[in-house]
Amino acid sequence: MRIDVVTIFPEYLAPLNVSLVGKAAARGLLDVRIHDLRSWTHDRHNTVDDTPYGGGPGMVMKPEPWGEALDSVLASDPGRRPVVVVPTPSGKPFTQELAVELSAKPWLVFTPARYEGIDRRVVEEYGERLDVREVSIGDYVLAGGEAPVLVMVEAVARLLPGVLGNAASHQDDSFAPGPMAALLEGPVYTKPPEWRGRGIPEVLLSGHHGKVARWRRDEALRRTSLNRPDLIAGADPASYDRKDREM
Ligand SMILES: Nc1ccc2ncsc2c1
């Protein structure tokens, strides 16, 4: 998979060169290219924004630099068409399902914005010939789309074949498709067996896989009903027992 990111803060994307994504890139599983939007400005101040038509607070990112930047990125592989992911608080929710969908695409181009956003005509222009997705990672105020790009790239990259050491690692994730898809992960424990006077739930020491699976399911249900009752509404309780039987 090729991933391009166009941004006015290239250094913000430095974390993509380390850890899981960095290692995947070093192993050739990912081709990550970060581009400075200001490379496609031509004035002395490298201007990328201007005041909004119709008035109002803040500034809007000008269409020209984005147009030149995206044309340049697209021209680097004219035979292929990427999915363009526009991080925006007014986009569709970023979900595990969307991460799975995007992980199957050969080329993603992310366009994180600052200020009040990008001139609408950019999405209109590229939306006529490419698959453009406006995506939000949640309902809170951020200064821009760079942090959301880090979130989305990690969620997508970890699903690529060979990126995670143990293939099973993401099958049991919270939100991963499957029998426990609608539940949050329950509590986890490791050595030492006692820490500051706190032990381990006996069932986890029992060696009885069926009981352990049922305990984990019950704990996941408890945590989900406490923290995310909305997920319980969509859950399929019958599927939990099927998972137990698989153990
Ligand atoms: N403020 C905010 C919140 C969510 C989000 N997702 C992508 S860009 C963005 C910006």
PDB file of C-alpha atoms in Angstrom, residues 16-227:
ATOM      1  CA  LEU A  16       4.697   7.541  10.784  1.00  0.00           C
ATOM      2  CA  ASN A  17       8.404   6.805  10.505  1.00  0.00           C
ATOM      3  CA  VAL A  18       8.532   4.952  13.828  1.00  0.00           C
ATOM      4  CA  SER A  19       6.828   2.019  15.573  1.00  0.00           C
ATOM      5  CA  LEU A  20       4.311  -0.149  13.759  1.00  0.00           C
ATOM      6  CA  VAL A  21       3.911   2.021  10.638  1.00  0.00           C
ATOM      7  CA  GLY A  22       7.612   2.833  10.445  1.00  0.00           C
ATOM      8  CA  LYS A  23       8.588  -0.823  10.731  1.00  0.00           C
ATOM      9  CA  ALA A  24       6.025  -1.798   8.077  1.00  0.00           C
ATOM     10  CA  ALA A  25       7.446   0.862   5.753  1.00  0.00           C
ATOM     11  CA  ALA A  26      11.015  -0.335   6.439  1.00  0.00           C
ATOM     12  CA  ARG A  27       9.879  -3.849   5.499  1.00  0.00           C
ATOM     13  CA  GLY A  28       8.364  -2.605   2.239  1.00  0.00           C
ATOM     14  CA  LEU A  29       4.772  -3.315   3.307  1.00  0.00           C
ATOM     15  CA  LEU A  30       3.983   0.387   3.148  1.00  0.00           C
ATOM     16  CA  ASP A  31       5.228   3.257   0.995  1.00  0.00           C
ATOM     17  CA  VAL A  32       4.587   6.432   3.026  1.00  0.00           C
ATOM     18  CA  ARG A  33       5.216   9.808   1.380  1.00  0.00           C
ATOM     19  CA  ILE A  34       4.724  13.092   3.257  1.00  0.00           C
ATOM     20  CA  HIS A  35       4.383  16.299   1.207  1.00  0.00           C
ATOM     21  CA  ASP A  36       4.546  19.929   2.372  1.00  0.00           C
ATOM     22  CA  LEU A  37       1.566  21.785   0.864  1.00  0.00           C
ATOM     23  CA  ARG A  38       3.623  24.962   0.824  1.00  0.00           C
ATOM     24  CA  SER A  39       5.827  23.378  -1.877  1.00  0.00           C
ATOM     25  CA  TRP A  40       2.964  24.289  -4.228  1.00  0.00           C
ATOM     26  CA  THR A  41       2.735  27.958  -3.258  1.00  0.00           C
ATOM     27  CA  HIS A  42       4.427  30.654  -5.348  1.00  0.00           C
ATOM     28  CA  ASP A  43       4.300  33.822  -3.282  1.00  0.00           C
ATOM     29  CA  ARG A  44       6.922  35.159  -0.918  1.00  0.00           C
ATOM     30  CA  HIS A  45       4.916  34.172   2.137  1.00  0.00           C
ATOM     31  CA  ASN A  46       3.955  30.674   0.881  1.00  0.00           C
ATOM     32  CA  THR A  47       0.318  31.585   1.450  1.00  0.00           C
ATOM     33  CA  VAL A  48      -2.108  28.677   1.876  1.00  0.00           C
ATOM     34  CA  ASP A  49      -5.136  30.427   3.392  1.00  0.00           C
ATOM     35  CA  ASP A  50      -7.369  33.457   2.995  1.00  0.00           C
ATOM     36  CA  THR A  51     -10.494  35.023   4.515  1.00  0.00           C
ATOM     37  CA  PRO A  52     -13.821  33.222   4.012  1.00  0.00           C
ATOM     38  CA  TYR A  53     -16.309  34.472   1.411  1.00  0.00           C
ATOM     39  CA  GLY A  54     -19.473  35.525   3.201  1.00  0.00           C
ATOM     40  CA  GLY A  55     -17.444  36.673   6.208  1.00  0.00           C
ATOM     41  CA  GLY A  56     -17.131  34.904   9.533  1.00  0.00           C
ATOM     42  CA  PRO A  57     -14.250  33.924  11.780  1.00  0.00           C
ATOM     43  CA  GLY A  58     -11.048  32.190  10.853  1.00  0.00           C
ATOM     44  CA  MET A  59      -9.388  31.488   7.549  1.00  0.00           C
ATOM     45  CA  VAL A  60     -10.053  28.993   4.730  1.00  0.00           C
ATOM     46  CA  MET A  61      -7.382  26.994   2.919  1.00  0.00           C
ATOM     47  CA  LYS A  62      -7.025  28.225  -0.660  1.00  0.00           C
ATOM     48  CA  PRO A  63      -7.881  25.773  -3.487  1.00  0.00           C
ATOM     49  CA  GLU A  64      -4.892  26.510  -5.741  1.00  0.00           C
ATOM     50  CA  PRO A  65      -2.106  24.962  -3.628  1.00  0.00           C
ATOM     51  CA  TRP A  66      -4.264  21.898  -2.958  1.00  0.00           C
ATOM     52  CA  GLY A  67      -5.057  21.518  -6.631  1.00  0.00           C
ATOM     53  CA  GLU A  68      -1.415  21.709  -7.638  1.00  0.00           C
ATOM     54  CA  ALA A  69      -0.380  19.366  -4.822  1.00  0.00           C
ATOM     55  CA  LEU A  70      -2.992  16.724  -5.618  1.00  0.00           C
ATOM     56  CA  ASP A  71      -2.332  16.957  -9.360  1.00  0.00           C
ATOM     57  CA  SER A  72       1.361  16.423  -8.643  1.00  0.00           C
ATOM     58  CA  VAL A  73       0.756  13.427  -6.361  1.00  0.00           C
ATOM     59  CA  LEU A  74      -1.664  11.863  -8.850  1.00  0.00           C
ATOM     60  CA  ALA A  75       0.761  12.461 -11.750  1.00  0.00           C
ATOM     61  CA  SER A  76       3.400  10.406  -9.931  1.00  0.00           C
ATOM     62  CA  ASP A  77       1.416   7.256 -10.783  1.00  0.00           C
ATOM     63  CA  PRO A  78      -0.915   8.195 -13.642  1.00  0.00           C
ATOM     64  CA  GLY A  79      -2.126   4.651 -14.152  1.00  0.00           C
ATOM     65  CA  ARG A  80      -3.600   4.390 -10.657  1.00  0.00           C
ATOM     66  CA  ARG A  81      -6.374   6.233  -8.821  1.00  0.00           C
ATOM     67  CA  PRO A  82      -6.120   6.607  -5.037  1.00  0.00           C
ATOM     68  CA  VAL A  83      -8.856   6.931  -2.481  1.00  0.00           C
ATOM     69  CA  VAL A  84      -8.600  10.509  -1.187  1.00  0.00           C
ATOM     70  CA  VAL A  85      -9.334  10.697   2.541  1.00  0.00           C
ATOM     71  CA  VAL A  86     -10.279  14.197   3.695  1.00  0.00           C
ATOM     72  CA  PRO A  87     -10.110  14.394   7.498  1.00  0.00           C
ATOM     73  CA  THR A  88     -12.881  16.742   8.681  1.00  0.00           C
ATOM     74  CA  PRO A  89     -15.099  17.035  11.765  1.00  0.00           C
ATOM     75  CA  SER A  90     -18.058  17.178   9.378  1.00  0.00           C
ATOM     76  CA  GLY A  91     -17.236  13.835   7.765  1.00  0.00           C
ATOM     77  CA  LYS A  92     -18.616  10.329   8.191  1.00  0.00           C
ATOM     78  CA  PRO A  93     -17.412   8.530  11.342  1.00  0.00           C
ATOM     79  CA  PHE A  94     -14.131   6.653  11.076  1.00  0.00           C
ATOM     80  CA  THR A  95     -14.920   3.093  12.167  1.00  0.00           C
ATOM     81  CA  GLN A  96     -13.159  -0.260  12.221  1.00  0.00           C
ATOM     82  CA  GLU A  97     -15.340  -1.198   9.266  1.00  0.00           C
ATOM     83  CA  LEU A  98     -13.989   1.758   7.282  1.00  0.00           C
ATOM     84  CA  ALA A  99     -10.440   0.920   8.394  1.00  0.00           C
ATOM     85  CA  VAL A 100     -10.922  -2.592   7.013  1.00  0.00           C
ATOM     86  CA  GLU A 101     -12.297  -1.201   3.752  1.00  0.00           C
ATOM     87  CA  LEU A 102      -9.420   1.245   3.348  1.00  0.00           C
ATOM     88  CA  SER A 103      -6.832  -1.425   4.195  1.00  0.00           C
ATOM     89  CA  ALA A 104      -7.838  -3.212   0.984  1.00  0.00           C
ATOM     90  CA  LYS A 105      -7.079  -0.155  -1.189  1.00  0.00           C
ATOM     91  CA  PRO A 106      -3.681  -0.005  -2.926  1.00  0.00           C
ATOM     92  CA  TRP A 107      -3.264   3.792  -2.550  1.00  0.00           C
ATOM     93  CA  LEU A 108      -4.574   6.316  -0.043  1.00  0.00           C
ATOM     94  CA  VAL A 109      -4.010  10.093  -0.146  1.00  0.00           C
ATOM     95  CA  PHE A 110      -4.764  12.000   3.061  1.00  0.00           C
ATOM     96  CA  THR A 111      -5.414  15.772   2.966  1.00  0.00           C
ATOM     97  CA  PRO A 112      -5.409  17.069   6.563  1.00  0.00           C
ATOM     98  CA  ALA A 113      -6.521  20.697   6.788  1.00  0.00           C
ATOM     99  CA  ARG A 114      -5.954  23.505   9.251  1.00  0.00           C
ATOM    100  CA  TYR A 115      -7.961  26.672   9.891  1.00  0.00           C
ATOM    101  CA  GLU A 116     -11.693  26.410   9.038  1.00  0.00           C
ATOM    102  CA  GLY A 117     -11.070  23.787   6.380  1.00  0.00           C
ATOM    103  CA  ILE A 118     -10.331  23.547   2.650  1.00  0.00           C
ATOM    104  CA  ASP A 119     -12.239  25.516  -0.028  1.00  0.00           C
ATOM    105  CA  ARG A 120     -15.174  23.231  -0.937  1.00  0.00           C
ATOM    106  CA  ARG A 121     -14.289  23.320  -4.612  1.00  0.00           C
ATOM    107  CA  VAL A 122     -11.306  21.004  -3.983  1.00  0.00           C
ATOM    108  CA  VAL A 123     -13.559  18.148  -2.819  1.00  0.00           C
ATOM    109  CA  GLU A 124     -15.921  18.899  -5.723  1.00  0.00           C
ATOM    110  CA  GLU A 125     -13.073  18.926  -8.266  1.00  0.00           C
ATOM    111  CA  TYR A 126     -11.514  15.614  -7.230  1.00  0.00           C
ATOM    112  CA  GLY A 127     -14.783  14.013  -6.197  1.00  0.00           C
ATOM    113  CA  GLU A 128     -15.830  14.027  -9.877  1.00  0.00           C
ATOM    114  CA  ARG A 129     -13.073  11.582 -10.840  1.00  0.00           C
ATOM    115  CA  LEU A 130     -11.853   9.930  -7.639  1.00  0.00           C
ATOM    116  CA  ASP A 131     -13.278   8.171  -4.604  1.00  0.00           C
ATOM    117  CA  VAL A 132     -13.142  11.019  -2.074  1.00  0.00           C
ATOM    118  CA  ARG A 133     -14.119  10.208   1.535  1.00  0.00           C
ATOM    119  CA  GLU A 134     -14.707  12.936   4.131  1.00  0.00           C
ATOM    120  CA  VAL A 135     -14.004  11.259   7.472  1.00  0.00           C
ATOM    121  CA  SER A 136     -14.221  12.313  11.142  1.00  0.00           C
ATOM    122  CA  ILE A 137     -12.494  10.566  14.041  1.00  0.00           C
ATOM    123  CA  GLY A 138     -14.900  12.025  16.593  1.00  0.00           C
ATOM    124  CA  ASP A 139     -16.820  14.935  18.027  1.00  0.00           C
ATOM    125  CA  TYR A 140     -14.306  17.238  19.689  1.00  0.00           C
ATOM    126  CA  VAL A 141     -12.337  20.326  18.739  1.00  0.00           C
ATOM    127  CA  LEU A 142      -8.874  19.867  17.228  1.00  0.00           C
ATOM    128  CA  ALA A 143      -6.501  22.357  15.605  1.00  0.00           C
ATOM    129  CA  GLY A 144      -6.327  20.333  12.383  1.00  0.00           C
ATOM    130  CA  GLY A 145      -6.467  17.008  10.631  1.00  0.00           C
ATOM    131  CA  GLU A 146      -2.907  15.770  11.179  1.00  0.00           C
ATOM    132  CA  ALA A 147      -3.566  13.906  14.426  1.00  0.00           C
ATOM    133  CA  PRO A 148      -6.617  12.218  12.827  1.00  0.00           C
ATOM    134  CA  VAL A 149      -4.339  11.086   9.958  1.00  0.00           C
ATOM    135  CA  LEU A 150      -2.005   9.424  12.472  1.00  0.00           C
ATOM    136  CA  VAL A 151      -5.002   7.649  13.991  1.00  0.00           C
ATOM    137  CA  MET A 152      -6.415   6.487  10.662  1.00  0.00           C
ATOM    138  CA  VAL A 153      -3.070   5.397   9.205  1.00  0.00           C
ATOM    139  CA  GLU A 154      -2.313   3.282  12.276  1.00  0.00           C
ATOM    140  CA  ALA A 155      -5.784   1.707  12.262  1.00  0.00           C
ATOM    141  CA  VAL A 156      -5.431   0.847   8.555  1.00  0.00           C
ATOM    142  CA  ALA A 157      -1.755  -0.174   8.508  1.00  0.00           C
ATOM    143  CA  ARG A 158      -2.114  -2.692  11.332  1.00  0.00           C
ATOM    144  CA  LEU A 159      -4.647  -4.587   9.208  1.00  0.00           C
ATOM    145  CA  LEU A 160      -2.234  -5.076   6.309  1.00  0.00           C
ATOM    146  CA  PRO A 161      -0.947  -8.636   5.863  1.00  0.00           C
ATOM    147  CA  GLY A 162       2.376  -9.123   7.623  1.00  0.00           C
ATOM    148  CA  VAL A 163       2.268  -5.913   9.667  1.00  0.00           C
ATOM    149  CA  LEU A 164       1.127  -7.500  12.913  1.00  0.00           C
ATOM    150  CA  GLY A 165       3.293 -10.400  14.060  1.00  0.00           C
ATOM    151  CA  ASN A 166       0.478 -12.604  15.340  1.00  0.00           C
ATOM    152  CA  ALA A 167      -2.400 -12.684  12.838  1.00  0.00           C
ATOM    153  CA  ALA A 168      -4.754 -13.368  15.723  1.00  0.00           C
ATOM    154  CA  SER A 169      -3.795 -10.070  17.347  1.00  0.00           C
ATOM    155  CA  HIS A 170      -6.408  -8.012  15.560  1.00  0.00           C
ATOM    156  CA  GLN A 171      -9.079 -10.722  15.416  1.00  0.00           C
ATOM    157  CA  ASP A 172      -9.854 -10.170  19.132  1.00  0.00           C
ATOM    158  CA  ASP A 173      -9.626  -6.391  19.088  1.00  0.00           C
ATOM    159  CA  SER A 174     -12.466  -4.274  20.326  1.00  0.00           C
ATOM    160  CA  PHE A 175     -14.673  -3.505  17.322  1.00  0.00           C
ATOM    161  CA  ALA A 176     -13.007  -6.159  15.147  1.00  0.00           C
ATOM    162  CA  PRO A 177     -15.578  -8.082  13.100  1.00  0.00           C
ATOM    163  CA  GLY A 178     -16.521 -11.460  14.548  1.00  0.00           C
ATOM    164  CA  PRO A 179     -18.498 -13.019  17.405  1.00  0.00           C
ATOM    165  CA  MET A 180     -17.424 -10.357  19.947  1.00  0.00           C
ATOM    166  CA  ALA A 181     -17.505  -7.531  17.388  1.00  0.00           C
ATOM    167  CA  ALA A 182     -20.013  -5.441  19.324  1.00  0.00           C
ATOM    168  CA  LEU A 183     -18.216  -5.605  22.680  1.00  0.00           C
ATOM    169  CA  LEU A 184     -15.313  -3.756  24.212  1.00  0.00           C
ATOM    170  CA  GLU A 185     -12.315  -5.780  25.362  1.00  0.00           C
ATOM    171  CA  GLY A 186     -12.425  -6.929  28.985  1.00  0.00           C
ATOM    172  CA  PRO A 187      -9.628  -6.467  31.569  1.00  0.00           C
ATOM    173  CA  VAL A 188      -6.231  -8.081  30.955  1.00  0.00           C
ATOM    174  CA  TYR A 189      -3.584  -9.298  33.431  1.00  0.00           C
ATOM    175  CA  THR A 190       0.001 -10.551  33.298  1.00  0.00           C
ATOM    176  CA  LYS A 191       2.829 -11.438  35.735  1.00  0.00           C
ATOM    177  CA  PRO A 192       3.579 -10.879  38.592  1.00  0.00           C
ATOM    178  CA  PRO A 193       0.768 -12.918  40.222  1.00  0.00           C
ATOM    179  CA  GLU A 194       0.581 -10.311  42.992  1.00  0.00           C
ATOM    180  CA  TRP A 195       1.263  -6.586  42.745  1.00  0.00           C
ATOM    181  CA  ARG A 196       0.813  -4.165  45.652  1.00  0.00           C
ATOM    182  CA  GLY A 197      -1.426  -6.703  47.392  1.00  0.00           C
ATOM    183  CA  ARG A 198      -3.572  -7.203  44.295  1.00  0.00           C
ATOM    184  CA  GLY A 199      -3.905 -10.719  42.860  1.00  0.00           C
ATOM    185  CA  ILE A 200      -5.283 -12.203  39.628  1.00  0.00           C
ATOM    186  CA  PRO A 201      -8.920 -13.360  39.111  1.00  0.00           C
ATOM    187  CA  GLU A 202      -8.850 -17.060  40.076  1.00  0.00           C
ATOM    188  CA  VAL A 203     -10.540 -18.201  36.865  1.00  0.00           C
ATOM    189  CA  LEU A 204      -7.569 -16.932  34.820  1.00  0.00           C
ATOM    190  CA  LEU A 205      -5.289 -19.257  36.799  1.00  0.00           C
ATOM    191  CA  SER A 206      -7.648 -22.243  36.463  1.00  0.00           C
ATOM    192  CA  GLY A 207      -6.398 -23.524  33.112  1.00  0.00           C
ATOM    193  CA  HIS A 208     -10.051 -24.150  32.161  1.00  0.00           C
ATOM    194  CA  HIS A 209     -10.308 -22.519  28.711  1.00  0.00           C
ATOM    195  CA  GLY A 210     -14.096 -22.657  28.617  1.00  0.00           C
ATOM    196  CA  LYS A 211     -14.450 -20.925  31.967  1.00  0.00           C
ATOM    197  CA  VAL A 212     -11.817 -18.348  30.997  1.00  0.00           C
ATOM    198  CA  ALA A 213     -13.659 -17.590  27.743  1.00  0.00           C
ATOM    199  CA  ARG A 214     -16.960 -17.217  29.540  1.00  0.00           C
ATOM    200  CA  TRP A 215     -15.420 -14.960  32.203  1.00  0.00           C
ATOM    201  CA  ARG A 216     -13.852 -12.777  29.507  1.00  0.00           C
ATOM    202  CA  ARG A 217     -17.169 -12.585  27.676  1.00  0.00           C
ATOM    203  CA  ASP A 218     -18.992 -11.617  30.863  1.00  0.00           C
ATOM    204  CA  GLU A 219     -16.372  -8.981  31.697  1.00  0.00           C
ATOM    205  CA  ALA A 220     -16.587  -7.597  28.155  1.00  0.00           C
ATOM    206  CA  LEU A 221     -20.361  -7.378  28.486  1.00  0.00           C
ATOM    207  CA  ARG A 222     -20.045  -5.653  31.861  1.00  0.00           C
ATOM    208  CA  ARG A 223     -17.506  -3.106  30.597  1.00  0.00           C
ATOM    209  CA  THR A 224     -19.482  -2.474  27.432  1.00  0.00           C
ATOM    210  CA  SER A 225     -22.783  -1.955  29.248  1.00  0.00           C
ATOM    211  CA  LEU A 226     -20.974   0.443  31.602  1.00  0.00           C
ATOM    212  CA  ASN A 227     -18.956   2.453  29.063  1.00  0.00           C
TER     213      ASN A 227
END
